[in-house]
PDB file of C-alpha atoms and ligand atoms in Angstrom:
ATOM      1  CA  UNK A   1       2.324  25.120  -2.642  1.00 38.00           C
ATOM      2  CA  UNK A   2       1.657  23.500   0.472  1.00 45.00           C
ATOM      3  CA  UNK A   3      -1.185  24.830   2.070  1.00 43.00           C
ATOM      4  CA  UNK A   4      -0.910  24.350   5.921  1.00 45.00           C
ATOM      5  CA  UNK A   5      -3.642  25.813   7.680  1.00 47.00           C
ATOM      6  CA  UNK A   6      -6.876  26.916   5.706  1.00 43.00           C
ATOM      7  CA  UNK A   7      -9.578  29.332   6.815  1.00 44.00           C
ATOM      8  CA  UNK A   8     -12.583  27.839   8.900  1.00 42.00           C
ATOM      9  CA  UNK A   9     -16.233  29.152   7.935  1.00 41.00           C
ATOM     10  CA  UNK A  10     -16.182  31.708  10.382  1.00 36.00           C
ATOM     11  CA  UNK A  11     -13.204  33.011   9.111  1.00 40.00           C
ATOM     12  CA  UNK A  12     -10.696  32.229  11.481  1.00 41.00           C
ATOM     13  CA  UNK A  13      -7.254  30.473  10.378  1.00 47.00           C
ATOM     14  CA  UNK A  14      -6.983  26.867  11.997  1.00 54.00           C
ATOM     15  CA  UNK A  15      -4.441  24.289  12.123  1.00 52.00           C
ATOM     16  CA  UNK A  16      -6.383  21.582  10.578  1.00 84.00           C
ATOM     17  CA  UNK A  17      -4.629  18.195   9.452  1.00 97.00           C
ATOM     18  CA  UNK A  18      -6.059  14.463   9.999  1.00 98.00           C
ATOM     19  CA  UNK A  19      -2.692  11.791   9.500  1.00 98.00           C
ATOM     20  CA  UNK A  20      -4.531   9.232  10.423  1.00 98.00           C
ATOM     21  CA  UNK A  21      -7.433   7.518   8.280  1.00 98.00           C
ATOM     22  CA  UNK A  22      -7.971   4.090   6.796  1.00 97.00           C
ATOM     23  CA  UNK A  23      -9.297   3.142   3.421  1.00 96.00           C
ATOM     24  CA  UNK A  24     -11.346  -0.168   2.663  1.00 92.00           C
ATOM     25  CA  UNK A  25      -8.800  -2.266   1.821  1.00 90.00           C
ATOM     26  CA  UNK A  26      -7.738  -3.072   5.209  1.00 89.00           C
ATOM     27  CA  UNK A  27     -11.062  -5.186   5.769  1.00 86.00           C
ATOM     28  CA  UNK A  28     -12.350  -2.948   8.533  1.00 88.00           C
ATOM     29  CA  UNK A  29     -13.353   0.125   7.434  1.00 90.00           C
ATOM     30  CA  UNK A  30     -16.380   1.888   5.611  1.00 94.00           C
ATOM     31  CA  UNK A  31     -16.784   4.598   3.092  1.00 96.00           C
ATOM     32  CA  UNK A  32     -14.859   5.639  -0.158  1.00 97.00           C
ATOM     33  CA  UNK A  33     -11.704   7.297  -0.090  1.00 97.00           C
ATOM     34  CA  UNK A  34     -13.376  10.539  -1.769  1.00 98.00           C
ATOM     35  CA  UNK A  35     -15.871  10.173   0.889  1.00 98.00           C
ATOM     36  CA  UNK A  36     -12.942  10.691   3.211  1.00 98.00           C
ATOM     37  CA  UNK A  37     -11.866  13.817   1.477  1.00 98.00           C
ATOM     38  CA  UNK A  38     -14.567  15.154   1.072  1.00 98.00           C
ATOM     39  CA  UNK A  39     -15.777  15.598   5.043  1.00 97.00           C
ATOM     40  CA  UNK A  40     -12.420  16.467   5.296  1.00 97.00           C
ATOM     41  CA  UNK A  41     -13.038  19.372   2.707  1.00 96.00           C
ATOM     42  CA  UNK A  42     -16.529  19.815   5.178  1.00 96.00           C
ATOM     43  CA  UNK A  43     -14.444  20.241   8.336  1.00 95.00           C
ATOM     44  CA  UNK A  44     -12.288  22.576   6.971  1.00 95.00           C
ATOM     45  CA  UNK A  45      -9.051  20.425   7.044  1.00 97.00           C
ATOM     46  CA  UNK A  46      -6.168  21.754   4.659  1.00 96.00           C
ATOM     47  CA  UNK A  47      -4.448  18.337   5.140  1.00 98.00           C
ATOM     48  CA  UNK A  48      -5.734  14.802   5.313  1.00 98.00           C
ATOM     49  CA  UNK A  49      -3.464  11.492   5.232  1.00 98.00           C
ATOM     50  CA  UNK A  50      -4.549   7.961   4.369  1.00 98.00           C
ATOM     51  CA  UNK A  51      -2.370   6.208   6.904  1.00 98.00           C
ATOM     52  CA  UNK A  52      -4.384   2.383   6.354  1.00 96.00           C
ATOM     53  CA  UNK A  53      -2.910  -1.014   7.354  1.00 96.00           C
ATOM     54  CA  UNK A  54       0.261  -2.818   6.411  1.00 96.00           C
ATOM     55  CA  UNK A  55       0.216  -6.046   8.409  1.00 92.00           C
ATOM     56  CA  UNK A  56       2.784  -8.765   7.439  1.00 90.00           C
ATOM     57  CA  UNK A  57       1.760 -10.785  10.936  1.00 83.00           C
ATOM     58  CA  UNK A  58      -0.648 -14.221  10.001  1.00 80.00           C
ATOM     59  CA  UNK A  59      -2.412 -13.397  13.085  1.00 80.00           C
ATOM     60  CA  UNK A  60      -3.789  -9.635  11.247  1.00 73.00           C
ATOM     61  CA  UNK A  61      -3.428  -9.905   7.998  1.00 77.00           C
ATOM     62  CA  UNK A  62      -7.006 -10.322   7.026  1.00 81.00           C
ATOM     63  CA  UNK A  63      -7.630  -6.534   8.944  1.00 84.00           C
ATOM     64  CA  UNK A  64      -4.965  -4.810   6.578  1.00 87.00           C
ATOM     65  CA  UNK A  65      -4.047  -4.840   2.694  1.00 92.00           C
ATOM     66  CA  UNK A  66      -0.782  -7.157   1.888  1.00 91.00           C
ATOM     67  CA  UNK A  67       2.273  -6.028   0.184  1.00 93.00           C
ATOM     68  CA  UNK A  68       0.621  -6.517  -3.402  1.00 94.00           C
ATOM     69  CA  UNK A  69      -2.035  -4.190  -2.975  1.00 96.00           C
ATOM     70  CA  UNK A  70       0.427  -1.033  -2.013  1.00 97.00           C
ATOM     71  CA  UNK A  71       1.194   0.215  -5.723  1.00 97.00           C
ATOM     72  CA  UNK A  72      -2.054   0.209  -6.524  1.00 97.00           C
ATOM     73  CA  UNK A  73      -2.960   2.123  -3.289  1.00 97.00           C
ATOM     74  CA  UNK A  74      -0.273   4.719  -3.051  1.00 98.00           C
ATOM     75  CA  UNK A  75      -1.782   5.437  -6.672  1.00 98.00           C
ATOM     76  CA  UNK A  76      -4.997   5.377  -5.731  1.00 97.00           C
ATOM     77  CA  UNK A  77      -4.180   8.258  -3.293  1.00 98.00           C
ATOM     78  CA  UNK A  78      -2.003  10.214  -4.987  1.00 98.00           C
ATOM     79  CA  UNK A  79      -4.776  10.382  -8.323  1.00 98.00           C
ATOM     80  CA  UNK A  80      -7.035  11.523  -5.358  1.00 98.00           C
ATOM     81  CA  UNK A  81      -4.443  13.936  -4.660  1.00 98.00           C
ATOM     82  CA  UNK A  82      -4.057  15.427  -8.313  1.00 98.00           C
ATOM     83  CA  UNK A  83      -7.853  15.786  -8.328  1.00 98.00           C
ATOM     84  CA  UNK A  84      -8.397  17.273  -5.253  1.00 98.00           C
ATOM     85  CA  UNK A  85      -5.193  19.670  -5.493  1.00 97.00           C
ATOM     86  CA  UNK A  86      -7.206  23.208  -5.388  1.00 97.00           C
ATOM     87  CA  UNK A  87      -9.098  22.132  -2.280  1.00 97.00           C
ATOM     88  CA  UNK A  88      -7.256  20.066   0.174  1.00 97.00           C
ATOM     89  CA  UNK A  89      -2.971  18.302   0.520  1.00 97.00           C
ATOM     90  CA  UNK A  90      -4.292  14.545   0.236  1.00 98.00           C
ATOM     91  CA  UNK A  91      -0.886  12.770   1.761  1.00 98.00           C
ATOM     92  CA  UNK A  92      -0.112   9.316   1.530  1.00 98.00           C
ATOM     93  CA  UNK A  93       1.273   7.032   4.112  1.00 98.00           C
ATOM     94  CA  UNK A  94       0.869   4.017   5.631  1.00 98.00           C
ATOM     95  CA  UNK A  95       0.692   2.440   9.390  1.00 97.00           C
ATOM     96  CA  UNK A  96       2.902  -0.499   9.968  1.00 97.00           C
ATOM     97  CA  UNK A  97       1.902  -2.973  11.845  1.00 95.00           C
ATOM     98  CA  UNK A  98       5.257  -3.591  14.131  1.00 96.00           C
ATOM     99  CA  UNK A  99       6.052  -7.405  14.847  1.00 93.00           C
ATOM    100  CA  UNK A 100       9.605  -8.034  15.544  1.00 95.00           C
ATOM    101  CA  UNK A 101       9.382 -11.391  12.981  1.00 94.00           C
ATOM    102  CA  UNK A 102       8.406  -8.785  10.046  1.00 94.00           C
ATOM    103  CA  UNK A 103      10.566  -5.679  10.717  1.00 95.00           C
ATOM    104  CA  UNK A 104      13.221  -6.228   8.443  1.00 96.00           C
ATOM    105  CA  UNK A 105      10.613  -7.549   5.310  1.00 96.00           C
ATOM    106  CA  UNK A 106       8.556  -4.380   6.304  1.00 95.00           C
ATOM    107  CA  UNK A 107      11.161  -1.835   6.027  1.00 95.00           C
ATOM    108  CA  UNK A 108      12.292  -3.416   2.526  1.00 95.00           C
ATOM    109  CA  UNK A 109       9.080  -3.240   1.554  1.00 96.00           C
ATOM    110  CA  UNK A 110       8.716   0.713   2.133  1.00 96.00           C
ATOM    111  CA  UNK A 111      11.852   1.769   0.705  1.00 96.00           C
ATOM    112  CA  UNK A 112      10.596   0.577  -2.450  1.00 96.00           C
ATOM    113  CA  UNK A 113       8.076   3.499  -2.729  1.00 97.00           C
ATOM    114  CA  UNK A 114       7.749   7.332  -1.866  1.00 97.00           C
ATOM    115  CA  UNK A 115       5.273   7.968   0.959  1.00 98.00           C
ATOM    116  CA  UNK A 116       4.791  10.889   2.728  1.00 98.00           C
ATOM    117  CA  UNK A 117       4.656   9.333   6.238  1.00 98.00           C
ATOM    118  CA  UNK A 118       4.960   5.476   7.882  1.00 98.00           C
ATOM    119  CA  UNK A 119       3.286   5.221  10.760  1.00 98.00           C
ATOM    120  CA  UNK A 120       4.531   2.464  13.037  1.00 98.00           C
ATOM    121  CA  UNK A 121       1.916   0.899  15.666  1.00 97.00           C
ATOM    122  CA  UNK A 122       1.872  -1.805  18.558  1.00 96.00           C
ATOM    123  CA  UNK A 123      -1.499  -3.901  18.075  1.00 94.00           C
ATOM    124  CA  UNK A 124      -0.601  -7.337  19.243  1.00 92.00           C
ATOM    125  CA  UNK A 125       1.337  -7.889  22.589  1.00 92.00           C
ATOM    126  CA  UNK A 126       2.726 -11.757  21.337  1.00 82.00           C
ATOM    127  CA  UNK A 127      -0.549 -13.665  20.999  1.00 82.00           C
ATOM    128  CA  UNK A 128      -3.224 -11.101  22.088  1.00 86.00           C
ATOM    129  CA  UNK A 129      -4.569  -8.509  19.606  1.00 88.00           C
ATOM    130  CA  UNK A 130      -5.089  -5.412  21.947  1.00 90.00           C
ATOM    131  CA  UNK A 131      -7.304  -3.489  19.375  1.00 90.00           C
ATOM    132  CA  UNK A 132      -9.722  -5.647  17.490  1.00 80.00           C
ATOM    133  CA  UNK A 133     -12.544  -6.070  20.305  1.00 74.00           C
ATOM    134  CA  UNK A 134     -13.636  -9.134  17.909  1.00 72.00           C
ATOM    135  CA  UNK A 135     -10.165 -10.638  18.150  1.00 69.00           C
ATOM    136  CA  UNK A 136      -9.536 -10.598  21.823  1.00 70.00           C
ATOM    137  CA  UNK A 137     -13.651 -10.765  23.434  1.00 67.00           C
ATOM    138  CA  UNK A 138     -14.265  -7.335  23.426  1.00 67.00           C
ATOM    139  CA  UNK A 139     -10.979  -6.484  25.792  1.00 67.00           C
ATOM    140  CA  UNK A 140     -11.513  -9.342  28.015  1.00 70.00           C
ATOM    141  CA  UNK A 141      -7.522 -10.011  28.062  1.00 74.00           C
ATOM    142  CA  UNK A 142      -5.919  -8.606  31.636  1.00 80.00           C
ATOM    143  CA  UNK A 143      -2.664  -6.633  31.428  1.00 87.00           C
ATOM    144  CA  UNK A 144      -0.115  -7.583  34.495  1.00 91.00           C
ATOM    145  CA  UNK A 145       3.346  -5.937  35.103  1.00 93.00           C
ATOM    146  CA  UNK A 146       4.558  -8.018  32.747  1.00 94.00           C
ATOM    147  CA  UNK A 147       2.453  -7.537  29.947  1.00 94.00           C
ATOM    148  CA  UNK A 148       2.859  -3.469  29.943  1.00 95.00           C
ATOM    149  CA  UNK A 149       6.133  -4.323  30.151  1.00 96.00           C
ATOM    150  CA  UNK A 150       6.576  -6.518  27.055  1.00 96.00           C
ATOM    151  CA  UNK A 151       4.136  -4.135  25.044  1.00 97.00           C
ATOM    152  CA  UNK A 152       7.522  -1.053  26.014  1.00 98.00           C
ATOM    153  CA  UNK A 153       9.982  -3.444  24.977  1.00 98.00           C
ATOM    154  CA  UNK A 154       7.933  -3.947  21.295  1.00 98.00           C
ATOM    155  CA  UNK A 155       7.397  -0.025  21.198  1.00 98.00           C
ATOM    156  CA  UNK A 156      11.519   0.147  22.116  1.00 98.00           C
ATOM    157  CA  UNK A 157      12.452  -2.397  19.496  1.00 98.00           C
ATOM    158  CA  UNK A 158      10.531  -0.653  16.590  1.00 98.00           C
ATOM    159  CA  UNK A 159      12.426   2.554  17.514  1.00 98.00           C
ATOM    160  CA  UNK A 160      15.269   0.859  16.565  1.00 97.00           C
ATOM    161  CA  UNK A 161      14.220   0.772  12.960  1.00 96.00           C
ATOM    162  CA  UNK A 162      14.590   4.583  11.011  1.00 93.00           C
ATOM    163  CA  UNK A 163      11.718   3.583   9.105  1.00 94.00           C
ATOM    164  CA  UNK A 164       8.854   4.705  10.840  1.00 97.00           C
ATOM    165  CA  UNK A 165       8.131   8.787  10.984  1.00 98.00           C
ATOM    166  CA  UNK A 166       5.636   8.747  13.895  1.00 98.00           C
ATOM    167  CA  UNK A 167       4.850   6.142  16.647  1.00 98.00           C
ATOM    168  CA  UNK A 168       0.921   6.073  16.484  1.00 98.00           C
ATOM    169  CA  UNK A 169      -1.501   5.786  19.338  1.00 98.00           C
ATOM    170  CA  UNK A 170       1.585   5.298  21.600  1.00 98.00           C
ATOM    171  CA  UNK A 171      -0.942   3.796  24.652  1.00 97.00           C
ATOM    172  CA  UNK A 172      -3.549   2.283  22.987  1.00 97.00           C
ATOM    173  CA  UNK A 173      -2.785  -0.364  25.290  1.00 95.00           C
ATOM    174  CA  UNK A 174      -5.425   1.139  27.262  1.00 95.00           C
ATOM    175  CA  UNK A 175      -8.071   0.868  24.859  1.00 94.00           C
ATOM    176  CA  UNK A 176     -10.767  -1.110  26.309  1.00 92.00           C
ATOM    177  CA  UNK A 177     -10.371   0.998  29.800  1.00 91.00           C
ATOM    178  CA  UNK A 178      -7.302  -1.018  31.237  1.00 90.00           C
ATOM    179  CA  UNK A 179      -5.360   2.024  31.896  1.00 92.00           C
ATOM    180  CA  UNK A 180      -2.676   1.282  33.018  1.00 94.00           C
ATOM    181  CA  UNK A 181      -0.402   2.151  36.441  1.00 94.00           C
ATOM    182  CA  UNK A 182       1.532   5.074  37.186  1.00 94.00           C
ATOM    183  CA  UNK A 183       4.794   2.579  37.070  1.00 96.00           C
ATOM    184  CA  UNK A 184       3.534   2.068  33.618  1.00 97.00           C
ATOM    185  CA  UNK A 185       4.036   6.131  32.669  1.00 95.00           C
ATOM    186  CA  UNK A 186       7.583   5.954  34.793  1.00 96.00           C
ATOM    187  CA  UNK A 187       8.732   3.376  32.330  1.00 96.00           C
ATOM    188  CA  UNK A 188       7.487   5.276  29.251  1.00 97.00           C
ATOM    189  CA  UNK A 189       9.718   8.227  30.314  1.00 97.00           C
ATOM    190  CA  UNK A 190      13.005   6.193  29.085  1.00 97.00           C
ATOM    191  CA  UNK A 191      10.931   5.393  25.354  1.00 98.00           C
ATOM    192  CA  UNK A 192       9.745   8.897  25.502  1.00 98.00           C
ATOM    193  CA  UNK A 193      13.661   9.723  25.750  1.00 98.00           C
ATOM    194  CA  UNK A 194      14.776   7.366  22.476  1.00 98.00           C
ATOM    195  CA  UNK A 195      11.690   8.925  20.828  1.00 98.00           C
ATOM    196  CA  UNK A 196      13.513  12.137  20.700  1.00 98.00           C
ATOM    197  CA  UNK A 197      16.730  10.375  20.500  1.00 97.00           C
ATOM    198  CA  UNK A 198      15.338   9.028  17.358  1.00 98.00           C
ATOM    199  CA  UNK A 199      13.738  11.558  15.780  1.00 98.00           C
ATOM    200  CA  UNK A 200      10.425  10.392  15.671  1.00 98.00           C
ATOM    201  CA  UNK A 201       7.035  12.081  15.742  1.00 98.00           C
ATOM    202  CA  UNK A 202       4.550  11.063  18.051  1.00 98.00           C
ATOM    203  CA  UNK A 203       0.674  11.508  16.731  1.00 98.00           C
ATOM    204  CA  UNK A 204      -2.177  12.547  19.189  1.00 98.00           C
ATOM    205  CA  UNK A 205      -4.776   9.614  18.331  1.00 98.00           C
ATOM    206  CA  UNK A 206      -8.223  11.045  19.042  1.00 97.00           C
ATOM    207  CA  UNK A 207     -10.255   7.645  18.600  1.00 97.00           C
ATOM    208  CA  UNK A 208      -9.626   6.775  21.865  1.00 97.00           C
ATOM    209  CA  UNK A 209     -12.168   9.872  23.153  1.00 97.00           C
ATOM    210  CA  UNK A 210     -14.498   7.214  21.614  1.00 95.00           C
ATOM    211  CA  UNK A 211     -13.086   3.912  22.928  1.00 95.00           C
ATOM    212  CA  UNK A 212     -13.685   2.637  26.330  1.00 94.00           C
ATOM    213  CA  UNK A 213      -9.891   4.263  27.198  1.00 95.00           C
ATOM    214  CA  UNK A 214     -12.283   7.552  27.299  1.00 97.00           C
ATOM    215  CA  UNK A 215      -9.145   9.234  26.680  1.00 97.00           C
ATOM    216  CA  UNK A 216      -6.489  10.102  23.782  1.00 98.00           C
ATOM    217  CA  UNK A 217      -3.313   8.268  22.964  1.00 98.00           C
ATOM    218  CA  UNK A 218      -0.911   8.910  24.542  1.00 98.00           C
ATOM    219  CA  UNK A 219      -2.372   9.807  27.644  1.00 97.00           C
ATOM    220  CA  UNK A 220      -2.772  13.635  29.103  1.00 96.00           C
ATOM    221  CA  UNK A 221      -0.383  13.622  31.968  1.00 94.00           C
ATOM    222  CA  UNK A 222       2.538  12.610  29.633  1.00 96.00           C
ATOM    223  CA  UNK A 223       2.185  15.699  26.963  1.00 97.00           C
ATOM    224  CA  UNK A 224       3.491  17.675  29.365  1.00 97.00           C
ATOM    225  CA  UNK A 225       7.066  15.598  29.241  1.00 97.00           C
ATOM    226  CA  UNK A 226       7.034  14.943  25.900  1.00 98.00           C
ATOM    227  CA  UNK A 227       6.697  19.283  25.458  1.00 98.00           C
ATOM    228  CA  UNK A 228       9.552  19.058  28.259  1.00 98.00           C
ATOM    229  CA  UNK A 229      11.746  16.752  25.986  1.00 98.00           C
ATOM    230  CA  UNK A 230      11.110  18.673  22.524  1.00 98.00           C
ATOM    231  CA  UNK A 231       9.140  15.526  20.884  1.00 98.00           C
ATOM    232  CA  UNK A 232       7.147  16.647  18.066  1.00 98.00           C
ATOM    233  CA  UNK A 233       3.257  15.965  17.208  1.00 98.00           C
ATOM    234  CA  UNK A 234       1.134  15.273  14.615  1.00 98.00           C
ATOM    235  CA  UNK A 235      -2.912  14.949  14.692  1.00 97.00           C
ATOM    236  CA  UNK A 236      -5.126  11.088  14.028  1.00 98.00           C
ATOM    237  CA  UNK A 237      -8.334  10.930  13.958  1.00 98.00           C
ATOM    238  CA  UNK A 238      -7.933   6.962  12.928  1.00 98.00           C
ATOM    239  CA  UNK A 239     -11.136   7.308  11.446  1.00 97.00           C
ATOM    240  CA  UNK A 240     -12.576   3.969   9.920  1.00 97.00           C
ATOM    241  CA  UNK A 241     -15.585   5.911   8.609  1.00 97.00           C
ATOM    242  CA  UNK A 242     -15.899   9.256   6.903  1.00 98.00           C
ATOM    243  CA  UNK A 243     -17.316  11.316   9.498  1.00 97.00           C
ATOM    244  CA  UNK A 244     -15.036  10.829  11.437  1.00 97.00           C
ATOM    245  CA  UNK A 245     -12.447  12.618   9.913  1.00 97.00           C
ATOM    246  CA  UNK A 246     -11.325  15.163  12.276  1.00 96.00           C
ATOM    247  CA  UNK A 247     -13.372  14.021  15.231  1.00 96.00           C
ATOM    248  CA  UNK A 248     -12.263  15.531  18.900  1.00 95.00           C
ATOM    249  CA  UNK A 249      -9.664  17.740  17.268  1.00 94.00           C
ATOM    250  CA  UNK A 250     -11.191  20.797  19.309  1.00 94.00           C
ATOM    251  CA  UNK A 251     -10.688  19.012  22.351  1.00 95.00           C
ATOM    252  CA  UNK A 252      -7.062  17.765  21.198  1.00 95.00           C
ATOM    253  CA  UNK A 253      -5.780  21.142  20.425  1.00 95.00           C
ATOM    254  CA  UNK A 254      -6.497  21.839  24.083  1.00 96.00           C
ATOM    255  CA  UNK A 255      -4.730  19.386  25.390  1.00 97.00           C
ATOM    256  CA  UNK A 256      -1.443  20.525  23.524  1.00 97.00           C
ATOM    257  CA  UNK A 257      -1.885  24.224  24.245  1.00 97.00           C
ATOM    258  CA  UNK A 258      -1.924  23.169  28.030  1.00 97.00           C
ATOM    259  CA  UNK A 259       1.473  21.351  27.779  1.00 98.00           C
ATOM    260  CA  UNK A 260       2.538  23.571  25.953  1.00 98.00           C
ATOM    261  CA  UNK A 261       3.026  23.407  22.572  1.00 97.00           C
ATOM    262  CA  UNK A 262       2.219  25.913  19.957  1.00 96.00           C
ATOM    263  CA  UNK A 263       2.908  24.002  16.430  1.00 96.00           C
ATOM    264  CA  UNK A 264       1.845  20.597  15.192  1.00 97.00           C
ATOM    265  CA  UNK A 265       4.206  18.607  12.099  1.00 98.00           C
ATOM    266  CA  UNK A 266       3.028  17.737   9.253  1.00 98.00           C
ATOM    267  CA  UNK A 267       4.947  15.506   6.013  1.00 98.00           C
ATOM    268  CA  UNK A 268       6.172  15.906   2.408  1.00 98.00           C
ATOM    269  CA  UNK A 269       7.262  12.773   1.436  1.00 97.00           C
ATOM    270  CA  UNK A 270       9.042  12.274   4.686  1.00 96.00           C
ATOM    271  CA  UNK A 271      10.311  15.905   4.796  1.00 97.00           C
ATOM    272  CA  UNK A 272       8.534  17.460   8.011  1.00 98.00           C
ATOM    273  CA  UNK A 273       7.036  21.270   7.995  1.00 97.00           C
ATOM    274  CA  UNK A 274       5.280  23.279  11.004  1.00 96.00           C
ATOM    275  CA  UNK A 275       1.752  24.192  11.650  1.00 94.00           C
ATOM    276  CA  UNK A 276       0.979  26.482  14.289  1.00 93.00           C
ATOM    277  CA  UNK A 277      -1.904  25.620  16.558  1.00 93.00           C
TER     278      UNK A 277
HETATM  279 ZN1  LIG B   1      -3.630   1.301  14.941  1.00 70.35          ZN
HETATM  280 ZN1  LIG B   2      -5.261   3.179  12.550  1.00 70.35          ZN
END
């Protein structure tokens, strides 16, 4: 039986799940996957899900597994998940690395195998990686009108694939402190609008409390809409290392009760349930 909230050490029932870590294979992270679980275990979390890389695009493949290794890490997790059963849900997923080129290989790819969630995420805008700070000189690249706007039209053309479950870190554009205009935020109303149209999930990406951004993804002042339009959330740490499983949770929960919302979504092999925050 699923076990979706669990009972903090001073006794208090919490809605605790992390959707969002990575594993080693994607090149870029540190720690062992029962490292993982276990400071998940530490923090309390009922719920933790290894969402690592799946990037089909040349230009990131070496920061992500390739197709070949997925069997052998959707076992890896799930084995994790047998042992672990008494103490924590250990889900499996995977974030998708959308590139309009690979959308069609990607999705082919997935419905070969059962995961709990697919994350889909934006992390190159055509040539520019906007996340590795080795890949693009620490954030030197400078967003114009045009560039926000091409990074929408990539985040409206993988809604148009039913693959994905939850859009992740739905700004992270900003990342290296380029946040961008209000005019920016207007535009994201209409994606914010196929979002729901499409049934997706959107997470609330704490890394960015630790990235220049200063801020989570997406943004505070567009929770209230998305609370306005009925779009559910889920919870990412995007930890890369083991402690930082659950990190700024506190401050994320916060942020939701202000706009609003009282329950956070959580997946079963693609099949959503409730957890009240
Ligand atoms: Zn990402
Ligand atoms: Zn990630």
């Amino acid at each position: 039986m699923d076990k979706t909230t669990a009972t903090s050490k001073n006794g208090t029932e919490k809605p605790v799940i992390d959707y969002h870590v990575h594993t080693r294979l994607c090149n870029h992270a540190h720690g062992t996957m029962e490292q993982y679980i276990q400071c998940a275990i530490e923090k309390g979390l009922s719920e933790i899900c290894f969402l690592d890389h799946l990037t089909l695009d040349e230009k990131g493949c070496d920061l992500s597994m390739g197709p070949d290794d997925v069997p052998l890490y959707l076992y890896a997790v799930r084995r994790l998940g047998d042992i672990y059963q008494d103490r924590i849900n250990v889900r499996a997923g995977l974030e998708v690395d959308f590139s309009p080129a690979h959308a069609e290989t990607a999705c082919k790819i997935l419905e070969r195998f059962s995961f709990d969630v697919i994350g889909g995420s934006i992390h190159f805008v055509d040539d520019a990686n906007i996340v590795s700070s080795k890949r693009n000189g620490n954030g030197s690249f400078q967003p114009d009108t045009a560039f926000y706007d091409r990074y929408l039209d990539l985040i409206d053309m993988m809604l148009d694939y039913s693959c994905f479950d939850v859009i992740c870190h739905l700004d992270v554009v900003k990342k290296f402190g380029n946040h961008p205009p209000n005019e920016f935020f207007d535009k994201m109303d209409a994606i914010l609008t196929k979002i729901k149209y499409k049934n997706v999930v959107i997470e609330i990406n704490t890394s960015g409390l630790s990235h220049p951004a200063n801020s989570v993804y997406p943004d505070p002042k567009i929770l209230k809409r998305c609370f306005e339009k009925n779009i559910p959330f889920t919870f990412g740490s995007d930890a890369h290392q083991p402690e930082q499983v659950g990190r700024n949770f506190k401050d994320a929960v916060t942020l939701l009760h202000e706009a609003g919302y009282r329950h956070i979504t959580g997946f079963s092999r693609q099949n959503r349930h409730e957890i009240a925050i």
